[in-house]
CSV table of C-alpha atoms in Angstrom, one decimal:
chain,number,residue,atom,x,y,z
A,7,MET,CA,-50.9,185.4,-129.0
A,8,PHE,CA,-47.6,184.3,-130.4
A,9,GLY,CA,-44.0,184.1,-128.9
A,10,ARG,CA,-40.7,185.1,-130.2
A,11,ASN,CA,-40.4,182.0,-132.3
A,12,GLY,CA,-43.8,182.9,-133.8
A,13,ARG,CA,-45.6,179.8,-133.0
A,14,SER,CA,-49.0,180.0,-131.3
A,15,GLN,CA,-49.0,179.8,-127.6
A,16,ALA,CA,-52.9,179.7,-126.8
A,17,CYS,CA,-52.6,175.7,-126.5
A,18,HIS,CA,-50.2,176.1,-123.6
A,19,ARG,CA,-51.9,178.8,-121.3
A,20,VAL,CA,-54.9,177.4,-119.5
A,21,ARG,CA,-56.9,179.5,-117.0
A,22,HIS,CA,-59.4,178.2,-114.5
A,23,ALA,CA,-61.3,178.8,-111.3
A,24,GLU,CA,-61.4,175.2,-110.6
A,25,PRO,CA,-58.8,172.5,-110.3
A,26,MET,CA,-60.3,170.7,-113.3
A,27,SER,CA,-60.6,167.4,-111.4
A,28,PHE,CA,-56.7,167.1,-110.9
A,29,ASP,CA,-56.2,165.9,-107.2
A,30,LEU,CA,-53.8,168.5,-106.1
A,31,ASP,CA,-53.7,167.2,-102.8
A,32,HIS,CA,-52.3,163.7,-103.5
A,33,HIS,CA,-48.8,163.0,-102.7
A,34,GLY,CA,-46.3,160.2,-102.9
A,35,ASP,CA,-46.8,159.0,-99.4
A,36,ALA,CA,-50.4,158.0,-100.3
A,37,GLU,CA,-49.1,155.2,-102.4
A,38,VAL,CA,-47.0,153.5,-99.6
A,39,GLY,CA,-48.1,150.7,-97.7
A,40,ALA,CA,-47.0,147.7,-95.4
A,41,GLY,CA,-44.8,145.4,-97.2
A,42,LEU,CA,-44.4,147.5,-100.4
A,43,ILE,CA,-40.8,148.5,-101.7
A,44,ASP,CA,-41.4,152.5,-101.9
A,45,LEU,CA,-40.5,153.9,-105.4
A,46,ALA,CA,-43.2,156.3,-104.7
A,47,VAL,CA,-41.8,159.0,-102.1
A,48,ASN,CA,-38.7,161.2,-103.3
A,49,VAL,CA,-36.8,160.7,-99.9
A,50,ARG,CA,-33.4,159.1,-99.4
A,51,HIS,CA,-33.6,156.1,-97.2
A,52,GLN,CA,-30.0,155.9,-95.8
A,53,ALA,CA,-29.1,156.2,-92.4
A,54,MET,CA,-28.6,159.6,-91.1
A,55,PRO,CA,-24.9,160.5,-90.4
A,56,GLY,CA,-23.6,161.4,-86.8
A,57,TRP,CA,-22.9,165.0,-87.7
A,58,LEU,CA,-26.8,165.3,-88.3
A,59,ALA,CA,-28.2,162.8,-85.9
A,60,ASP,CA,-26.0,164.2,-82.7
A,61,PRO,CA,-27.3,167.8,-83.1
A,62,ILE,CA,-30.8,166.8,-83.4
A,63,ALA,CA,-30.7,164.4,-80.4
A,64,ALA,CA,-28.8,167.1,-78.4
A,65,SER,CA,-31.6,169.7,-79.1
A,66,LEU,CA,-34.1,167.4,-77.5
A,67,GLY,CA,-32.8,168.7,-73.9
A,68,SER,CA,-33.7,172.2,-74.8
A,69,LEU,CA,-37.3,171.7,-75.6
A,70,SER,CA,-38.5,173.6,-72.6
A,71,ALA,CA,-37.4,176.8,-74.3
A,72,TYR,CA,-39.2,178.3,-77.1
A,73,PRO,CA,-37.2,178.1,-80.5
A,74,ASP,CA,-34.7,180.3,-81.4
A,75,GLU,CA,-33.8,180.6,-85.0
A,76,ARG,CA,-30.9,183.0,-85.2
A,77,GLY,CA,-28.1,180.5,-85.4
A,78,ALA,CA,-29.8,178.2,-87.9
A,79,THR,CA,-30.7,181.2,-90.0
A,80,ALA,CA,-26.9,182.8,-89.9
A,81,ALA,CA,-25.7,179.1,-91.0
A,82,VAL,CA,-28.0,179.0,-93.9
A,83,ALA,CA,-27.4,182.5,-95.0
A,84,ALA,CA,-23.4,181.7,-94.9
A,85,ARG,CA,-23.9,178.6,-97.2
A,86,HIS,CA,-25.8,180.8,-99.7
A,87,ARG,CA,-23.4,183.7,-99.2
A,88,ARG,CA,-26.5,186.0,-98.3
A,89,ASP,CA,-27.4,188.3,-95.6
A,90,PRO,CA,-29.5,186.5,-92.9
A,91,ALA,CA,-32.5,188.8,-93.5
A,92,GLU,CA,-32.7,187.2,-96.9
A,93,VAL,CA,-33.2,183.8,-95.3
A,94,LEU,CA,-36.8,182.7,-93.9
A,95,LEU,CA,-36.9,179.5,-92.3
A,96,THR,CA,-39.9,177.3,-92.6
A,97,ALA,CA,-41.6,174.0,-91.8
A,98,GLY,CA,-40.6,172.5,-94.9
A,99,ALA,CA,-40.8,174.1,-98.3
A,100,ALA,CA,-44.6,173.2,-98.4
A,101,GLN,CA,-45.3,175.9,-95.9
A,102,ALA,CA,-43.4,178.3,-98.0
A,103,PHE,CA,-46.2,177.9,-100.5
A,104,VAL,CA,-48.8,178.5,-98.1
A,105,LEU,CA,-47.0,181.7,-96.8
A,106,LEU,CA,-46.7,183.0,-100.3
A,107,ALA,CA,-50.3,182.6,-101.2
A,108,GLN,CA,-51.4,184.1,-98.0
A,109,ALA,CA,-49.1,187.2,-98.1
A,110,LEU,CA,-49.4,187.7,-101.7
A,111,ARG,CA,-53.2,187.8,-101.9
A,112,GLY,CA,-53.0,191.1,-104.0
A,113,ALA,CA,-51.5,189.2,-107.0
A,114,ARG,CA,-53.5,190.0,-110.0
A,115,ARG,CA,-52.2,187.1,-112.1
A,116,PRO,CA,-50.8,184.1,-110.6
A,117,VAL,CA,-49.2,181.6,-112.9
A,118,VAL,CA,-47.9,178.1,-112.2
A,119,VAL,CA,-45.8,176.5,-114.6
A,120,HIS,CA,-46.8,172.8,-115.1
A,121,PRO,CA,-46.2,169.7,-114.9
A,122,GLN,CA,-44.9,170.2,-111.3
A,123,PHE,CA,-45.3,169.7,-107.7
A,124,THR,CA,-49.0,170.6,-107.2
A,125,GLU,CA,-48.7,172.2,-103.7
A,126,PRO,CA,-48.2,175.5,-105.2
A,127,GLU,CA,-51.3,175.7,-106.9
A,128,ALA,CA,-53.3,173.9,-104.3
A,129,ALA,CA,-52.1,176.8,-101.9
A,130,LEU,CA,-53.0,179.4,-104.2
A,131,ARG,CA,-56.4,178.1,-104.8
A,132,ASN,CA,-57.1,177.6,-100.9
A,133,ALA,CA,-56.1,181.4,-100.4
A,134,GLY,CA,-58.6,182.5,-103.0
A,135,HIS,CA,-56.6,182.9,-106.1
A,136,GLU,CA,-57.5,182.3,-109.4
A,137,VAL,CA,-54.6,180.4,-110.9
A,138,GLU,CA,-53.6,180.3,-114.8
A,139,ARG,CA,-51.6,177.2,-115.8
A,140,VAL,CA,-48.8,177.4,-118.4
A,141,ILE,CA,-48.3,173.7,-119.6
A,142,LEU,CA,-45.1,172.4,-120.9
A,143,ARG,CA,-45.1,169.8,-123.6
A,144,GLU,CA,-43.6,166.2,-123.7
A,145,ALA,CA,-42.6,167.0,-127.2
A,146,ASP,CA,-40.3,169.6,-126.0
A,147,GLY,CA,-38.9,167.4,-123.1
A,148,PHE,CA,-40.9,169.6,-120.7
A,149,ARG,CA,-38.2,172.0,-120.9
A,150,LEU,CA,-39.2,175.8,-119.9
A,151,ASP,CA,-39.6,178.2,-122.5
A,152,PRO,CA,-39.9,181.6,-120.7
A,153,GLY,CA,-41.8,183.2,-123.6
A,154,LEU,CA,-45.1,181.1,-122.5
A,155,VAL,CA,-45.4,182.8,-119.2
A,156,PRO,CA,-47.8,186.0,-119.9
A,157,GLU,CA,-45.6,189.2,-119.5
A,158,ASP,CA,-48.3,190.6,-117.0
A,159,ALA,CA,-48.2,187.7,-114.8
A,160,ASP,CA,-47.0,189.1,-111.3
A,161,LEU,CA,-46.9,185.8,-109.4
A,162,VAL,CA,-44.8,182.9,-111.3
A,163,PHE,CA,-44.2,179.5,-110.0
A,164,VAL,CA,-41.8,177.1,-111.5
A,165,GLY,CA,-39.9,174.1,-110.2
A,166,ASN,CA,-36.1,173.5,-110.8
A,167,PRO,CA,-35.4,170.6,-111.4
A,168,THR,CA,-39.3,170.1,-111.6
A,169,ASN,CA,-41.2,167.3,-109.8
A,170,PRO,CA,-42.3,165.1,-111.5
A,171,THR,CA,-40.7,165.3,-114.6
A,172,SER,CA,-37.2,165.6,-113.3
A,173,VAL,CA,-36.1,168.0,-115.8
A,174,LEU,CA,-33.4,170.6,-114.9
A,175,HIS,CA,-34.0,173.8,-116.7
A,176,PRO,CA,-31.2,176.2,-117.4
A,177,ALA,CA,-30.8,178.8,-115.0
A,178,ALA,CA,-30.6,181.4,-117.8
A,179,ASP,CA,-34.0,180.3,-118.8
A,180,VAL,CA,-35.6,180.6,-115.3
A,181,ALA,CA,-33.7,184.0,-115.0
A,182,LYS,CA,-35.3,185.2,-118.1
A,183,LEU,CA,-38.8,185.3,-115.9
A,184,ALA,CA,-37.5,187.7,-113.3
A,185,ARG,CA,-38.7,191.4,-113.8
A,186,PRO,CA,-39.7,194.4,-111.8
A,187,GLY,CA,-43.3,194.0,-110.3
A,188,ARG,CA,-43.2,190.2,-110.3
A,189,VAL,CA,-42.6,187.8,-107.7
A,190,LEU,CA,-41.0,184.7,-109.5
A,191,VAL,CA,-40.8,181.5,-107.1
A,192,VAL,CA,-38.3,178.8,-108.0
A,193,ASP,CA,-38.9,175.9,-106.2
A,194,GLU,CA,-35.4,174.1,-105.9
A,195,ALA,CA,-36.6,171.5,-103.1
A,196,PHE,CA,-34.7,169.0,-105.4
A,197,ALA,CA,-31.7,171.0,-106.3
A,198,ASP,CA,-29.3,169.1,-104.0
A,199,THR,CA,-29.9,166.0,-105.9
A,200,THR,CA,-28.6,167.4,-109.2
A,201,PHE,CA,-25.3,166.7,-110.2
A,202,ARG,CA,-22.9,167.7,-113.2
A,203,ALA,CA,-19.4,166.0,-113.7
A,204,GLY,CA,-16.6,168.7,-113.5
A,205,ALA,CA,-19.0,171.4,-112.2
A,206,PRO,CA,-18.8,172.6,-108.7
A,207,GLY,CA,-21.9,173.1,-106.7
A,208,GLU,CA,-25.7,172.6,-108.0
A,209,PRO,CA,-25.9,173.1,-111.7
A,210,GLU,CA,-28.5,175.7,-112.6
A,211,SER,CA,-29.4,176.5,-109.0
A,212,LEU,CA,-30.3,180.3,-108.5
A,213,ALA,CA,-30.0,180.3,-104.7
A,214,GLU,CA,-27.3,182.8,-104.4
A,215,ARG,CA,-28.6,185.2,-107.1
A,216,ARG,CA,-29.2,188.5,-105.4
A,217,ASP,CA,-29.4,190.7,-108.7
A,218,LEU,CA,-32.8,189.3,-110.1
A,219,PRO,CA,-35.8,191.3,-109.0
A,220,GLY,CA,-38.5,189.7,-107.0
A,221,LEU,CA,-36.7,186.1,-107.0
A,222,VAL,CA,-37.7,183.8,-104.0
A,223,VAL,CA,-35.9,180.6,-104.0
A,224,LEU,CA,-37.5,177.6,-102.0
A,225,ARG,CA,-35.4,174.9,-100.7
A,226,SER,CA,-36.1,171.7,-98.6
A,227,LEU,CA,-33.8,169.8,-96.7
A,228,THR,CA,-35.9,166.5,-96.4
A,229,LYS,CA,-35.1,164.8,-99.4
A,230,THR,CA,-31.5,164.0,-99.4
A,231,TRP,CA,-31.4,163.9,-95.6
A,232,GLY,CA,-34.3,161.8,-95.0
A,233,LEU,CA,-36.0,164.3,-92.8
A,234,ALA,CA,-39.5,164.4,-94.3
A,235,GLY,CA,-40.9,163.9,-90.7
A,236,LEU,CA,-39.2,166.9,-89.2
A,237,ARG,CA,-40.6,169.7,-91.6
A,238,ILE,CA,-37.4,172.0,-92.3
A,239,GLY,CA,-36.8,174.2,-95.4
A,240,TYR,CA,-36.2,177.6,-96.1
A,241,ALA,CA,-37.2,180.7,-98.5
A,242,LEU,CA,-34.3,182.9,-100.0
A,243,GLY,CA,-35.2,186.3,-101.6
A,244,PRO,CA,-35.2,190.0,-100.8
A,245,ALA,CA,-35.3,191.0,-97.1
A,246,ASP,CA,-38.7,193.1,-97.7
A,247,LEU,CA,-40.7,190.4,-99.3
A,248,LEU,CA,-39.5,187.9,-96.7
A,249,ARG,CA,-40.7,190.1,-93.8
A,250,ARG,CA,-44.2,189.9,-95.6
A,251,LEU,CA,-44.0,186.3,-95.6
A,252,ALA,CA,-42.6,186.0,-92.0
A,253,ALA,CA,-45.7,188.2,-90.9
A,254,ALA,CA,-48.1,185.2,-92.2
A,255,ARG,CA,-46.3,182.5,-90.4
A,256,PRO,CA,-47.5,181.2,-87.0
A,257,LEU,CA,-45.3,182.0,-84.0
A,258,TRP,CA,-42.4,179.7,-83.7
A,259,ALA,CA,-42.9,177.9,-86.8
A,260,VAL,CA,-39.9,175.8,-87.0
A,261,SER,CA,-39.1,173.5,-84.0
A,262,THR,CA,-36.0,173.3,-82.1
A,263,PRO,CA,-34.8,169.8,-83.5
A,264,ALA,CA,-35.6,171.3,-87.1
A,265,LEU,CA,-33.4,174.4,-86.4
A,266,ALA,CA,-30.6,172.1,-85.4
A,267,ALA,CA,-31.0,170.0,-88.5
A,268,ALA,CA,-31.1,173.2,-90.8
A,269,ALA,CA,-27.8,174.5,-89.2
A,270,ALA,CA,-26.1,171.1,-89.3
A,271,CYS,CA,-26.9,170.8,-93.1
A,272,ALA,CA,-25.7,174.1,-93.9
A,273,SER,CA,-22.5,173.1,-92.7
A,274,PRO,CA,-19.3,172.6,-95.0
A,275,VAL,CA,-19.1,168.9,-93.9
A,276,ALA,CA,-22.7,168.5,-95.0
A,277,VAL,CA,-22.4,170.2,-98.3
A,278,ALA,CA,-19.6,168.3,-99.3
A,279,ALA,CA,-21.3,165.0,-98.3
A,280,GLU,CA,-24.4,166.2,-100.1
A,281,ARG,CA,-22.3,166.6,-103.6
A,282,GLU,CA,-20.9,163.1,-103.2
A,283,ILE,CA,-24.5,161.7,-102.6
A,284,ALA,CA,-25.6,163.5,-105.6
A,285,GLY,CA,-22.7,162.0,-107.8
A,286,ALA,CA,-23.7,158.5,-106.8
A,287,LEU,CA,-27.5,159.4,-107.4
A,288,ALA,CA,-26.5,160.5,-110.9
A,289,ALA,CA,-25.1,157.1,-111.7
A,290,GLU,CA,-28.5,155.3,-110.2
A,291,ARG,CA,-30.4,157.5,-112.2
A,292,ALA,CA,-28.7,156.9,-115.5
A,293,HIS,CA,-28.9,153.2,-114.6
A,294,LEU,CA,-32.6,153.4,-113.9
A,295,VAL,CA,-33.1,155.5,-117.2
A,296,GLU,CA,-31.2,153.2,-119.2
A,297,GLN,CA,-33.2,150.0,-118.0
A,298,LEU,CA,-36.5,151.7,-118.2
A,299,ARG,CA,-35.8,152.6,-122.1
A,300,ARG,CA,-35.4,149.0,-122.8
A,301,VAL,CA,-39.0,148.1,-121.5
A,302,PRO,CA,-41.5,148.0,-124.5
A,303,SER,CA,-44.0,150.6,-124.5
A,304,VAL,CA,-42.1,152.8,-121.7
A,305,THR,CA,-41.1,156.1,-122.7
A,306,VAL,CA,-38.8,158.2,-120.5
A,307,PRO,CA,-39.2,162.1,-122.0
A,308,GLY,CA,-36.4,164.3,-121.8
A,309,ASP,CA,-33.2,164.0,-119.7
A,310,PRO,CA,-33.9,163.4,-116.0
A,311,ALA,CA,-31.7,165.2,-113.4
A,312,SER,CA,-33.1,164.5,-110.1
A,313,ALA,CA,-34.1,161.8,-107.7
A,314,PHE,CA,-37.1,160.5,-109.7
A,315,VAL,CA,-37.9,159.8,-113.4
A,316,ALA,CA,-41.5,160.5,-115.0
A,317,VAL,CA,-42.4,157.6,-117.7
A,318,ARG,CA,-45.2,157.3,-119.9
A,319,VAL,CA,-46.8,153.7,-120.3
A,320,PRO,CA,-50.1,152.8,-121.7
A,321,GLY,CA,-52.7,151.8,-119.2
A,322,ALA,CA,-50.4,153.0,-116.3
A,323,GLN,CA,-53.3,152.9,-113.7
A,324,ASP,CA,-53.4,149.2,-114.1
A,325,VAL,CA,-49.8,148.8,-114.4
A,326,ARG,CA,-49.6,150.7,-110.9
A,327,ALA,CA,-52.3,148.3,-109.5
A,328,ASP,CA,-50.4,145.3,-110.7
A,329,LEU,CA,-47.1,146.4,-109.4
A,330,ARG,CA,-48.7,147.0,-106.0
A,331,LYS,CA,-49.7,143.4,-106.0
A,332,ARG,CA,-46.2,142.3,-106.8
A,333,GLY,CA,-44.8,144.5,-103.9
A,334,TYR,CA,-43.9,147.8,-105.4
A,335,ALA,CA,-45.2,151.2,-104.7
A,336,VAL,CA,-45.0,153.9,-107.5
A,337,ARG,CA,-46.5,157.4,-107.8
A,338,ARG,CA,-49.4,157.9,-110.3
A,339,GLY,CA,-49.0,160.6,-112.6
A,340,ASP,CA,-52.6,161.7,-113.4
A,341,THR,CA,-52.9,163.9,-110.5
A,342,PHE,CA,-50.3,166.4,-112.2
A,343,PRO,CA,-51.5,168.9,-114.6
A,344,GLY,CA,-49.8,168.5,-118.2
A,345,LEU,CA,-49.3,164.6,-117.5
A,346,GLY,CA,-52.3,162.3,-117.3
A,347,PRO,CA,-53.4,158.8,-116.9
A,348,ASP,CA,-50.7,157.1,-118.7
A,349,TRP,CA,-48.0,158.4,-116.5
A,350,LEU,CA,-46.0,157.3,-113.4
A,351,ARG,CA,-43.3,158.5,-111.2
A,352,ILE,CA,-40.6,156.5,-110.0
A,353,ALA,CA,-38.1,157.2,-107.5
A,354,VAL,CA,-34.3,156.6,-107.9
A,355,ARG,CA,-32.9,153.7,-105.6
A,356,ASP,CA,-29.9,151.5,-105.8
A,357,THR,CA,-29.2,149.4,-108.9
A,358,ALA,CA,-30.0,146.2,-107.3
A,359,THR,CA,-33.6,147.7,-106.2
A,360,THR,CA,-33.9,149.3,-109.8
A,361,ASP,CA,-33.1,145.8,-111.7
A,362,ARG,CA,-35.7,143.8,-109.6
A,363,PHE,CA,-38.3,146.6,-110.2
A,364,VAL,CA,-37.5,146.8,-113.8
A,365,GLN,CA,-37.9,143.1,-114.3
A,366,THR,CA,-41.2,143.0,-112.5
A,367,LEU,CA,-42.4,146.0,-114.7
A,368,SER,CA,-41.4,144.2,-117.8
A,369,GLU,CA,-43.3,141.2,-116.7
A,370,VAL,CA,-46.4,143.1,-115.6
A,371,ILE,CA,-46.3,145.1,-119.2
A,372,GLU,CA,-45.9,141.6,-121.3
A,373,GLU,CA,-48.9,140.1,-119.4
A,374,ARG,CA,-51.3,142.9,-120.2
A,375,PRO,CA,-53.9,141.8,-122.8
């Protein structure tokens, strides 16, 4: 089969009933340990601001009542200029993957675009789906080519920006995947980490697009605001489709403190703070990429745009082990389809931490036989 540009696409599509030895359930938190500097988990570590901490704390006085998500749903809808019926709050974006896999069991040809977060494929497999992979190439900077996705795929998952490659795909390219009869799931868990100087809002986000058929955008509030333990995220999409997902949710799926967090993070104050943080992160990411590209045998592909950077380094498994001995936890990359044993993922931190880490990484590589 050939795409619009005429080149063979067969090597980019792989259909498997089995996970092919990739540990799809491995996540960055498994890398972290006592005494280690955490560069493995993509969660911001700074103190929680008062406008977020105070509502969460106040919500603890209401735990005797069942959660009421109407206020938080309305706040999220207002942030994204949507009707509240087009918002479904979830216990983290990860729960949304499970709901989609369960509610859409009738999908005939589900496709996951890799490399990306492994939870969508894991959720699909656990629900009994046979999953087809579309593998993006390092030579192309892991950038999305819409022509690689089969025309008859009726359920498609793609990340933007993509974990672990940190690639931010043009919104126009992602939008080309939408069509009648297909559910297009765009994982924007890290959209709030992206920044483009002179451009308002989140570059390349589809969160406010209501004109694309079957589009579901998933969002997470756990990364920028350090809420991984609270579990809060949401889905944006057509009301009729979200009703199907809601029917697969357990009762009272989102806790009262998580609802308080969702409402607070949707406020204008929060959105403005988020943009400031994303701007500062862009500078810290640029510093990390510049330093990594100076290290012999380390390759940083493409143009990283999120809170982490994927690197290729020969013998990455041994490098990761040596880094742990010297106090640093980084994320292994061999669990991501489309990467392999020579890959690591490194979280963006402040420049001082970056400088110390890159110096240690350089020493580890220099000392290898």
